[in-house]
Tab-separated table of C-alpha atoms in Angstrom:
chain	number	residue	atom	x	y	z
A	1	MET	CA	90.895	74.106	126.346
A	2	MET	CA	91.156	73.840	122.411
A	3	GLU	CA	87.347	74.721	122.327
A	4	PHE	CA	88.138	77.867	124.316
A	5	ILE	CA	91.138	78.818	121.935
A	6	LEU	CA	88.985	78.122	118.979
A	7	GLY	CA	85.988	80.013	120.270
A	8	HIS	CA	87.918	82.967	120.886
A	9	TYR	CA	90.208	82.794	117.568
A	10	ASN	CA	88.431	85.276	115.869
A	11	TYR	CA	88.406	87.970	118.591
A	12	TRP	CA	92.293	87.547	119.229
A	13	ILE	CA	93.286	87.959	115.794
A	14	VAL	CA	90.866	90.800	115.126
A	15	ILE	CA	92.619	92.495	118.495
A	16	PHE	CA	96.124	91.686	116.944
A	17	LEU	CA	95.129	93.653	113.490
A	18	MET	CA	93.597	96.567	115.731
A	19	MET	CA	96.887	96.800	117.558
A	20	LEU	CA	99.064	96.357	114.319
A	21	GLY	CA	96.878	99.455	112.928
A	22	PHE	CA	97.453	101.425	116.214
A	23	TYR	CA	100.986	100.763	116.175
A	24	THR	CA	101.184	101.990	112.376
A	25	VAL	CA	99.563	105.216	113.211
A	26	ILE	CA	101.176	106.103	116.312
A	27	SER	CA	104.889	104.922	115.382
A	28	ARG	CA	105.257	106.183	111.713
A	29	GLY	CA	105.797	109.696	110.692
A	30	ASN	CA	104.608	109.458	107.329
A	31	MET	CA	101.088	110.735	106.855
A	32	VAL	CA	99.934	108.187	104.193
A	33	LYS	CA	101.021	105.443	106.084
A	34	LYS	CA	99.207	106.607	109.187
A	35	ILE	CA	95.942	106.561	107.224
A	36	VAL	CA	96.681	103.356	105.951
A	37	GLY	CA	96.907	102.293	109.607
A	38	LEU	CA	93.848	103.780	110.109
A	39	ASN	CA	92.119	102.024	107.711
A	40	ILE	CA	93.667	98.529	108.952
A	41	PHE	CA	92.074	99.416	112.093
A	42	GLN	CA	88.970	100.144	110.827
A	43	VAL	CA	88.547	97.084	108.815
A	44	SER	CA	89.567	94.950	112.036
A	45	VAL	CA	86.654	96.447	114.240
A	46	PHE	CA	84.431	95.558	110.902
A	47	LEU	CA	85.291	92.048	111.429
A	48	LEU	CA	85.106	92.031	115.089
A	49	TYR	CA	81.333	93.303	114.460
A	50	ILE	CA	80.546	90.301	112.103
A	51	SER	CA	82.381	87.759	114.290
A	52	ILE	CA	80.011	88.651	116.812
A	53	GLY	CA	76.857	88.352	114.581
A	54	ASN	CA	78.245	84.771	113.233
A	55	VAL	CA	75.843	81.910	114.213
A	56	SER	CA	77.474	78.660	113.718
A	57	GLY	CA	75.260	76.741	111.200
A	58	GLY	CA	73.607	79.765	110.019
A	59	THR	CA	73.441	81.359	106.681
A	60	THR	CA	73.585	84.513	105.134
A	61	PRO	CA	70.388	86.587	106.360
A	62	ILE	CA	68.420	86.347	103.213
A	63	ILE	CA	64.787	84.429	103.528
A	64	ALA	CA	64.639	81.451	101.705
A	65	GLU	CA	62.794	78.163	101.595
A	66	GLY	CA	64.530	75.007	103.908
A	67	PHE	CA	66.532	77.428	106.101
A	68	THR	CA	65.640	77.951	109.463
A	69	ARG	CA	68.754	79.701	110.868
A	70	TYR	CA	70.052	82.871	110.061
A	71	SER	CA	72.945	84.840	111.041
A	72	ASN	CA	72.508	88.082	112.895
A	73	PRO	CA	71.555	91.097	110.510
A	74	LEU	CA	71.662	93.788	112.588
A	75	PRO	CA	75.597	93.916	112.738
A	76	HIS	CA	75.676	93.715	108.879
A	77	VAL	CA	73.424	96.843	108.867
A	78	LEU	CA	75.801	98.810	111.156
A	79	ILE	CA	78.788	97.684	109.122
A	80	LEU	CA	77.314	98.434	106.127
A	81	THR	CA	76.984	102.111	107.260
A	82	ALA	CA	80.479	101.881	108.841
A	83	ILE	CA	82.380	101.405	105.454
A	84	VAL	CA	80.891	103.792	103.523
A	85	VAL	CA	81.397	106.737	106.443
A	86	GLY	CA	84.614	105.259	106.597
A	87	VAL	CA	86.028	105.782	103.416
A	88	ALA	CA	84.267	109.478	103.807
A	89	THR	CA	86.666	110.196	106.466
A	90	THR	CA	89.802	108.600	104.623
A	91	ALA	CA	88.809	110.711	101.926
A	92	LEU	CA	89.075	113.882	104.731
A	93	GLY	CA	92.035	112.593	105.939
A	94	LEU	CA	93.792	112.291	102.636
A	95	ALA	CA	92.931	115.872	101.540
A	96	LEU	CA	94.403	117.309	104.797
A	97	VAL	CA	97.410	115.178	103.773
A	98	VAL	CA	97.710	117.259	100.252
A	99	ARG	CA	97.074	120.106	102.069
A	100	ILE	CA	99.634	119.730	104.227
A	101	LYS	CA	102.169	118.942	101.529
A	102	GLU	CA	101.149	121.885	99.658
A	103	ALA	CA	101.765	124.208	103.203
A	104	TYR	CA	104.900	122.485	104.204
A	105	GLY	CA	106.307	120.797	101.083
A	106	THR	CA	106.518	117.530	103.245
A	107	ILE	CA	104.451	114.560	104.463
A	108	GLU	CA	106.804	113.449	106.839
A	109	GLU	CA	106.059	114.386	110.601
A	110	ASP	CA	109.376	114.922	111.905
A	111	GLU	CA	110.076	117.676	108.896
A	112	ILE	CA	106.955	119.458	109.802
A	113	HIS	CA	107.824	119.702	113.242
A	114	ASP	CA	111.248	120.955	112.662
A	115	GLN	CA	109.863	123.585	110.423
A	116	ASP	CA	107.733	124.620	113.285
A	117	GLN	CA	110.602	124.838	115.915
A	118	SER	CA	112.759	127.056	113.264
A	119	LEU	CA	109.821	129.696	112.733
B	1	MET	CA	84.055	72.601	110.169
B	2	ILE	CA	85.883	73.634	106.925
B	3	ASP	CA	84.295	76.894	107.578
B	4	ILE	CA	86.547	77.490	110.517
B	5	LEU	CA	89.382	76.292	108.673
B	6	ILE	CA	88.977	79.084	105.995
B	7	ASP	CA	88.242	81.751	108.332
B	8	ILE	CA	91.526	80.828	110.241
B	9	ILE	CA	93.565	80.596	107.242
B	10	LEU	CA	92.114	83.862	105.794
B	11	LEU	CA	92.824	85.576	109.414
B	12	SER	CA	96.059	84.530	109.469
B	13	PHE	CA	96.760	85.876	105.740
B	14	LEU	CA	95.260	89.421	107.231
B	15	ALA	CA	97.758	89.166	110.132
B	16	ILE	CA	100.603	88.619	107.922
B	17	ILE	CA	99.762	91.223	105.323
B	18	ALA	CA	99.392	93.767	108.358
B	19	ILE	CA	102.870	93.148	109.374
B	20	ALA	CA	104.030	93.531	105.831
B	21	ILE	CA	102.382	96.811	105.451
B	22	ILE	CA	104.024	97.992	108.698
B	23	ARG	CA	107.588	96.821	107.416
B	24	THR	CA	107.307	98.243	103.796
B	25	ARG	CA	108.482	101.617	102.894
B	26	SER	CA	107.606	101.809	99.528
B	27	LEU	CA	104.081	103.811	99.875
B	28	LEU	CA	102.990	102.115	96.752
B	29	ALA	CA	103.439	99.025	97.816
B	30	VAL	CA	101.887	99.755	101.348
B	31	ILE	CA	98.857	101.014	99.470
B	32	MET	CA	98.630	98.012	96.952
B	33	LEU	CA	99.245	95.893	99.942
B	34	PHE	CA	96.496	97.677	101.679
B	35	SER	CA	94.097	96.718	98.567
B	36	ILE	CA	94.776	93.079	99.025
B	37	PHE	CA	94.144	93.416	102.685
B	38	SER	CA	90.500	94.727	101.927
B	39	LEU	CA	89.637	92.125	99.235
B	40	LEU	CA	90.973	89.595	101.853
B	41	SER	CA	88.711	90.787	104.488
B	42	ALA	CA	85.658	91.019	101.950
B	43	GLY	CA	86.235	87.271	101.599
B	44	LEU	CA	86.248	86.511	105.218
B	45	PHE	CA	83.136	88.605	105.403
B	46	MET	CA	81.476	86.387	102.530
B	47	VAL	CA	82.847	83.046	104.874
B	48	LEU	CA	81.062	84.698	108.114
B	49	ASP	CA	77.548	84.618	106.209
B	50	ALA	CA	77.747	88.648	105.518
B	51	SER	CA	77.475	88.730	101.822
B	52	ASP	CA	76.382	92.374	101.534
B	53	VAL	CA	79.239	93.512	103.844
B	54	ALA	CA	81.372	91.936	101.476
B	55	PHE	CA	80.321	93.494	98.466
B	56	THR	CA	80.254	96.926	100.145
B	57	GLU	CA	83.939	95.997	101.310
B	58	ALA	CA	85.245	94.866	97.895
B	59	ALA	CA	83.923	97.601	95.961
B	60	VAL	CA	84.253	100.716	98.165
B	61	GLY	CA	87.058	99.536	100.855
B	62	ALA	CA	89.038	97.948	98.248
B	63	GLY	CA	88.323	99.929	95.160
B	64	ILE	CA	87.504	103.272	96.235
B	65	SER	CA	89.803	103.472	99.230
B	66	THR	CA	93.006	102.647	97.029
B	67	VAL	CA	91.967	105.147	94.203
B	68	LEU	CA	91.915	108.113	96.886
B	69	MET	CA	95.357	106.731	98.335
B	70	LEU	CA	97.062	106.566	94.767
B	71	ALA	CA	95.377	109.744	93.784
B	72	THR	CA	97.197	111.380	97.074
B	73	LEU	CA	100.465	110.007	95.871
B	74	ALA	CA	99.967	111.306	92.577
B	75	LEU	CA	99.252	114.705	94.222
B	76	THR	CA	101.762	114.859	97.303
B	77	LYS	CA	104.754	113.405	94.903
B	78	SER	CA	105.935	111.209	97.414
B	79	TYR	CA	106.769	107.494	97.085
B	80	GLU	CA	109.095	106.475	99.924
B	81	GLU	CA	108.818	106.756	103.628
B	82	LYS	CA	111.583	108.173	105.650
B	83	PRO	CA	113.022	105.878	107.875
B	84	SER	CA	111.698	106.696	111.219
B	85	SER	CA	114.511	108.276	113.919
B	86	HIS	CA	112.589	107.639	116.930
B	87	ARG	CA	112.947	104.463	119.384
B	88	PRO	CA	109.922	101.927	118.916
B	89	TRP	CA	109.497	101.176	122.481
B	90	ILE	CA	106.903	103.404	123.521
B	91	PRO	CA	104.489	102.847	121.033
B	92	LEU	CA	105.006	99.473	121.499
B	93	LEU	CA	104.273	99.470	125.359
B	94	VAL	CA	101.074	101.611	124.401
B	95	VAL	CA	99.966	99.203	121.882
B	96	SER	CA	100.665	95.917	124.410
B	97	VAL	CA	98.968	97.112	127.084
B	98	THR	CA	95.919	98.229	125.204
B	99	ALA	CA	96.061	94.505	123.726
B	100	ALA	CA	96.361	93.061	127.194
B	101	PHE	CA	93.275	95.060	128.130
B	102	LEU	CA	91.110	93.845	124.784
B	103	VAL	CA	92.426	90.183	125.687
B	104	TYR	CA	91.241	90.401	129.080
B	105	GLY	CA	87.746	91.723	127.720
B	106	THR	CA	87.336	88.952	125.585
B	107	ILE	CA	87.740	86.305	127.971
B	108	ASP	CA	83.928	86.296	129.179
B	109	MET	CA	82.962	86.922	125.635
B	110	PRO	CA	80.510	83.982	124.246
B	111	PRO	CA	82.563	81.922	122.124
B	112	PHE	CA	82.251	82.468	118.300
B	113	GLY	CA	79.114	81.355	116.499
B	114	ASP	CA	77.419	80.630	119.928
B	115	PRO	CA	73.533	80.704	119.007
B	116	ASN	CA	72.681	81.631	122.693
B	117	ALA	CA	75.120	84.561	122.547
B	118	PRO	CA	73.139	87.608	123.931
B	119	ALA	CA	73.890	89.659	120.353
B	120	HIS	CA	71.190	87.202	118.830
B	121	GLN	CA	68.537	87.285	121.765
B	122	HIS	CA	67.388	90.854	121.702
B	123	VAL	CA	66.013	92.488	118.294
B	124	ALA	CA	67.672	89.895	115.972
B	125	PRO	CA	65.130	87.434	116.554
B	126	ARG	CA	62.148	89.884	115.530
B	127	TYR	CA	63.959	91.045	112.339
B	128	ILE	CA	64.135	87.337	111.153
B	129	GLU	CA	60.871	86.148	112.147
B	130	GLN	CA	58.840	88.958	111.061
B	131	GLY	CA	61.356	91.254	108.856
B	132	ALA	CA	60.378	89.468	105.440
B	133	LYS	CA	56.661	90.019	106.368
B	134	GLU	CA	56.377	93.254	107.432
B	135	THR	CA	58.693	94.696	104.646
B	136	GLY	CA	58.319	92.515	101.678
B	137	VAL	CA	62.032	92.292	101.070
B	138	PRO	CA	63.578	88.740	101.650
B	139	ASN	CA	67.127	90.328	102.485
B	140	LEU	CA	67.001	90.990	105.948
B	141	VAL	CA	69.837	93.372	105.762
B	142	THR	CA	68.271	95.324	103.315
B	143	ALA	CA	65.179	95.501	105.216
B	144	VAL	CA	66.815	96.606	108.505
B	145	LEU	CA	69.086	98.856	106.554
B	146	ALA	CA	65.821	101.021	104.485
B	147	SER	CA	63.081	100.269	106.841
B	148	TYR	CA	63.570	99.643	110.587
B	149	ARG	CA	66.544	101.389	110.710
B	150	GLY	CA	66.401	104.217	108.014
B	151	PHE	CA	67.461	107.016	110.229
B	152	ASP	CA	70.976	105.064	110.406
B	153	THR	CA	71.160	106.079	106.535
B	154	LEU	CA	70.325	109.815	107.291
B	155	GLY	CA	72.832	110.145	109.751
B	156	GLU	CA	75.383	108.402	107.246
B	157	VAL	CA	74.574	110.728	104.238
B	158	THR	CA	75.063	113.673	106.855
B	159	VAL	CA	78.520	112.502	107.475
B	160	VAL	CA	79.678	111.795	103.703
B	161	PHE	CA	78.117	115.603	102.870
B	162	THR	CA	80.254	116.754	105.750
B	163	ALA	CA	83.092	115.219	104.548
B	164	GLY	CA	82.715	116.133	100.883
B	165	ILE	CA	82.146	119.564	101.839
B	166	GLY	CA	85.511	119.347	103.811
B	167	VAL	CA	87.535	118.122	100.953
B	168	LEU	CA	85.978	120.623	98.574
B	169	LEU	CA	86.991	123.321	100.992
B	170	LEU	CA	90.550	121.841	101.843
B	171	LEU	CA	91.193	121.413	97.834
B	172	GLY	CA	89.386	123.482	96.304
B	173	GLY	CA	91.391	126.526	96.555
B	174	ARG	CA	94.510	124.899	94.951
B	175	GLN	CA	94.094	126.107	91.591
B	176	ARG	CA	93.339	129.765	92.859
B	177	ARG	CA	96.499	129.554	95.215
B	178	LYS	CA	98.713	128.000	92.083
B	179	LYS	CA	97.835	131.070	89.969
B	180	LYS	CA	98.440	133.725	92.753
B	181	LYS	CA	102.082	131.947	93.157
B	182	GLU	CA	102.642	132.103	89.306
B	183	LYS	CA	101.376	136.131	89.362
B	184	ARG	CA	104.261	136.769	92.058
């Protein structure tokens, strides 16, 4: 039982972090906070992939004398790509926030909704 | 053993910081907490044997993301989140149901660090055995990134390019619009 919990602790905490990010995105009205929530979600997905790629007793996948067991390099490569893409999408989201502020004068979802209703 | 202990402590720290981010109203504090979150996750990547990912996360995740968010705060001049008027029950329900499904999905996953997990049986052994010989690069992550899966990077560049054009189109008109307003 203890072994089962230790073996799945990483996955569960990652899911908890994911859900915290998800909750921030759907329950908060402030756009900047929504994007921070999206980023938390993103980082937790990275952690999930890296956790799956880990091999106990292994080392960083750099070939060297005296090591025979390495972690799986493939998830590392995928996540390297994902981090850079993540920053690009964050930048686009933040640019949208700046543009929304210009058009509506606010970045709170409720106020934007009210302005749309009163038109 | 010490690895697992550090892993558990760092993961718990991450969870605490994420809760603090949800509860904090000041946007400046939220962004700083997010930066700490990114840096801690970079430390965790290092513990999980992913040193290349740790470098990138520390530089790009904790560095550039934070700068972009701070720039947004400066441009929008809003530093305080308004308290939410909605009840939190519906989001909480959605989140709990999703979490239940995800936890159910992890139950038959191989335990953390299992060398016989299916994820390590397919292409990874070939990369580890042949990668250094075939590409001449001892760092397997670099070998896979630049050689075996070079097209991934092409796709990545396409996304970054598209996002760059998007940002330019969204913000490039700012100066012109401002001038027009002044003329009126």
